[in-house]
Tab-separated table of C-alpha atoms in Angstrom:
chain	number	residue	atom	x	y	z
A	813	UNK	CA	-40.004	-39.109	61.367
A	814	UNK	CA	-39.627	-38.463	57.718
A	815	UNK	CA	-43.162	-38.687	55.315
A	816	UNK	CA	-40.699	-39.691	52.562
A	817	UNK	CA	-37.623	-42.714	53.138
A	818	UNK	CA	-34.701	-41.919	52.058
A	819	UNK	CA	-33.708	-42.911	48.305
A	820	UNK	CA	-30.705	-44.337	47.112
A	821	UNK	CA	-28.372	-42.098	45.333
A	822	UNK	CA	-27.827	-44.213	42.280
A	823	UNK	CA	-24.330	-44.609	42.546
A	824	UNK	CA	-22.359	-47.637	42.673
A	825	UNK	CA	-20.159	-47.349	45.167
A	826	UNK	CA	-19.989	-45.313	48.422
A	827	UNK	CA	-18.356	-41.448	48.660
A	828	UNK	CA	-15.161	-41.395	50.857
A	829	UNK	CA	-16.450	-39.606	54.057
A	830	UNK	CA	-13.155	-37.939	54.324
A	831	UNK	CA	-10.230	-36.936	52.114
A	832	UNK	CA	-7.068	-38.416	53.646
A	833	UNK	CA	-4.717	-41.941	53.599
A	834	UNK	CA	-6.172	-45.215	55.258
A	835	UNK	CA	-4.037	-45.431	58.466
A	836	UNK	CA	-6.171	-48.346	59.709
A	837	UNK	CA	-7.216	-51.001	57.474
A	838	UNK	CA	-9.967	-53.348	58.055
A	839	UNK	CA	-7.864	-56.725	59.229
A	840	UNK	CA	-6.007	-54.584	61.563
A	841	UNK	CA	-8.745	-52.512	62.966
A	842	UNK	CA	-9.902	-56.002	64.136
A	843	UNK	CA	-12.768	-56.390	61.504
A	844	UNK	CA	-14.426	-53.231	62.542
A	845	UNK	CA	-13.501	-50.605	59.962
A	846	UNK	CA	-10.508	-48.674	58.837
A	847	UNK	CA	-9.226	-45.281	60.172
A	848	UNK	CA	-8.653	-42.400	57.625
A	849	UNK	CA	-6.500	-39.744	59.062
A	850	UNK	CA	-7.656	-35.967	58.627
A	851	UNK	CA	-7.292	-33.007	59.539
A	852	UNK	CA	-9.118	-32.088	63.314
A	853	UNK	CA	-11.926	-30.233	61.418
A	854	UNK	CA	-12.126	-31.438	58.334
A	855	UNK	CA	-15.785	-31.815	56.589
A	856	UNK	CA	-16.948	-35.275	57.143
A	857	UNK	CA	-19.345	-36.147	54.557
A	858	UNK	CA	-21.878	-38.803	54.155
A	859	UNK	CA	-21.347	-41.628	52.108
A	860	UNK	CA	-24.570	-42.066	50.854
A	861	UNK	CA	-28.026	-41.062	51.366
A	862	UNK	CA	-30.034	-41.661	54.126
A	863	UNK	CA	-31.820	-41.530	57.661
A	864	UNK	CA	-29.621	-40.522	60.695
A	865	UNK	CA	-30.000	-43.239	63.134
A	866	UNK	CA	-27.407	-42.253	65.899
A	867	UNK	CA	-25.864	-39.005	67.271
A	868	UNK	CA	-23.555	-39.680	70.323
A	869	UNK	CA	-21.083	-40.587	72.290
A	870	UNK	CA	-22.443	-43.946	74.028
A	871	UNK	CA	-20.415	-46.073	72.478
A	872	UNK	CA	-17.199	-46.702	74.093
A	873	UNK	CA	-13.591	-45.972	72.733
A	874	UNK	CA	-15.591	-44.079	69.841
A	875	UNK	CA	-16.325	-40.690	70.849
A	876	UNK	CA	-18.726	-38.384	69.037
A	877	UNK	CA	-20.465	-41.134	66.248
A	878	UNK	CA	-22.785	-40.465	64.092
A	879	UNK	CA	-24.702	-43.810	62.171
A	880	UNK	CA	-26.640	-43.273	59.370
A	881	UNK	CA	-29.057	-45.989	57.652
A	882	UNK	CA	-28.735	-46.279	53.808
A	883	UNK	CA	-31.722	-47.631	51.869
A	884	UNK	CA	-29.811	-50.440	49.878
A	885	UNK	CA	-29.701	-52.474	53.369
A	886	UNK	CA	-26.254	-50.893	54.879
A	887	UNK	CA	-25.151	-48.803	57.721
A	888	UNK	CA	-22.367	-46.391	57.869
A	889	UNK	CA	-20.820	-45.322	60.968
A	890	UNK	CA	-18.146	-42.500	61.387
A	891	UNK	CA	-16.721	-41.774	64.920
A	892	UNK	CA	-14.124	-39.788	66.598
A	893	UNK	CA	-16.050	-36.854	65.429
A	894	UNK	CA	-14.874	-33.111	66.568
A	895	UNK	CA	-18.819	-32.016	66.186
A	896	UNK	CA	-21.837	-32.942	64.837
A	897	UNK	CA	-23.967	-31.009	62.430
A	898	UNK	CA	-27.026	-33.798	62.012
A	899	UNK	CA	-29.687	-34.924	64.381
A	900	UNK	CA	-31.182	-38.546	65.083
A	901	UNK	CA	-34.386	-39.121	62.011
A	902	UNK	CA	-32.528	-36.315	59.771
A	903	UNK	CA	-32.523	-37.481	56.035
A	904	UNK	CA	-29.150	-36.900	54.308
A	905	UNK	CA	-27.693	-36.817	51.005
A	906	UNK	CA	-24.516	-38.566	49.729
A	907	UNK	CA	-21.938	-35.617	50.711
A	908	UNK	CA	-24.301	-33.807	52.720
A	909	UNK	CA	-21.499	-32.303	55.585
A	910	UNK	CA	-22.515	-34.750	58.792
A	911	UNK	CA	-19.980	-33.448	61.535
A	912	UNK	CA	-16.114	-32.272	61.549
A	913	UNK	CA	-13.485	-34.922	62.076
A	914	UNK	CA	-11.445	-34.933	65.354
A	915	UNK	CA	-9.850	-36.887	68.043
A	916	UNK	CA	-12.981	-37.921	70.700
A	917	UNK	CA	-12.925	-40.706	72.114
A	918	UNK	CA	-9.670	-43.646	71.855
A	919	UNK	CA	-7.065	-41.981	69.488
A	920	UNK	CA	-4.293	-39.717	69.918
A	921	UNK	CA	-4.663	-37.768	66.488
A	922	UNK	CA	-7.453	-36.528	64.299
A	923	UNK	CA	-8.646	-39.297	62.097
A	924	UNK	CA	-12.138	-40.657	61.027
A	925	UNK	CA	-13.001	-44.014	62.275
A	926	UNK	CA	-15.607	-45.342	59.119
A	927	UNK	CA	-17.436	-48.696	59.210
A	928	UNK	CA	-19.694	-50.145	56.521
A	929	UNK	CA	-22.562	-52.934	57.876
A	930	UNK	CA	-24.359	-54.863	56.128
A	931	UNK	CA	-26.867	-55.814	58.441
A	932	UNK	CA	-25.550	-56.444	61.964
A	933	UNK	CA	-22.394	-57.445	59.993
A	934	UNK	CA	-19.299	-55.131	59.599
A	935	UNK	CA	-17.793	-55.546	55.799
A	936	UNK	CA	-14.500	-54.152	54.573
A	937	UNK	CA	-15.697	-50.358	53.167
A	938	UNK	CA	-12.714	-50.185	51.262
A	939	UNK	CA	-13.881	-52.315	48.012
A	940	UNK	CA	-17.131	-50.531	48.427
A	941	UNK	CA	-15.814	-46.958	47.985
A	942	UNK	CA	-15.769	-44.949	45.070
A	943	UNK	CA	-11.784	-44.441	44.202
């Protein structure tokens, strides 16, 4: 474990993980997230700082996911990763390069699957994203 917890960046609003259009949105994704579609290795980034909670593929329908627990009470999750390029207690930094997007898991194209909790409770990232 980390001597020092992560800090928050200062920023308002989250980084996008991923450069590319929302082909998901939160009401149709079911409440879950929204889907950004990329290119199969693009540089998925992290949206804000914090501790790696979660590197696997345990989850079903979501391939290679990677959570990561920010210290203003939320957790970010990205899945359908290509690769991953943190480990479970690494601290990251907003944009710190977390994995490569791809197509594991339940799609048919390269995208990034992102989800914002607060809590146990998934909110719409899209509001809380830097534009």
């Amino acid at each position: 474990q980390p001597a020092v917890e992560p800090t928050h960046s200062g920023a308002e609003k989250f980084r996008w993980p991923v450069s590319g259009r929302v082909i998901t949105d939160f009401a149709s994704s079911k409440g879950t997230g929204i889907n950004i579609e990329a290119t199969e290795g693009a540089a998925v980034r992290a949206a804000e700082n914090g501790q790696v909670i979660y590197v696997g593929s345990g989850v079903e329908g979501y391939g290679n996911l990677v959570l990561i627990r920010h210290p203003n009470g939320f957790v970010s999750a990205y899945a359908h990763l290509k690769g991953t390029t943190v480990s479970k207690g690494d601290v990251v930094n907003r944009g710190d390069n977390i994995g490569a997007a791809g197509m594991t898991g339940s799609v048919s194209r390269p995208q990034l699957h992102f989800e914002l909790r607060k809590g146990a409770t998934p909110v719409d990232p899209v509001p809380l994203l830097a534009s």
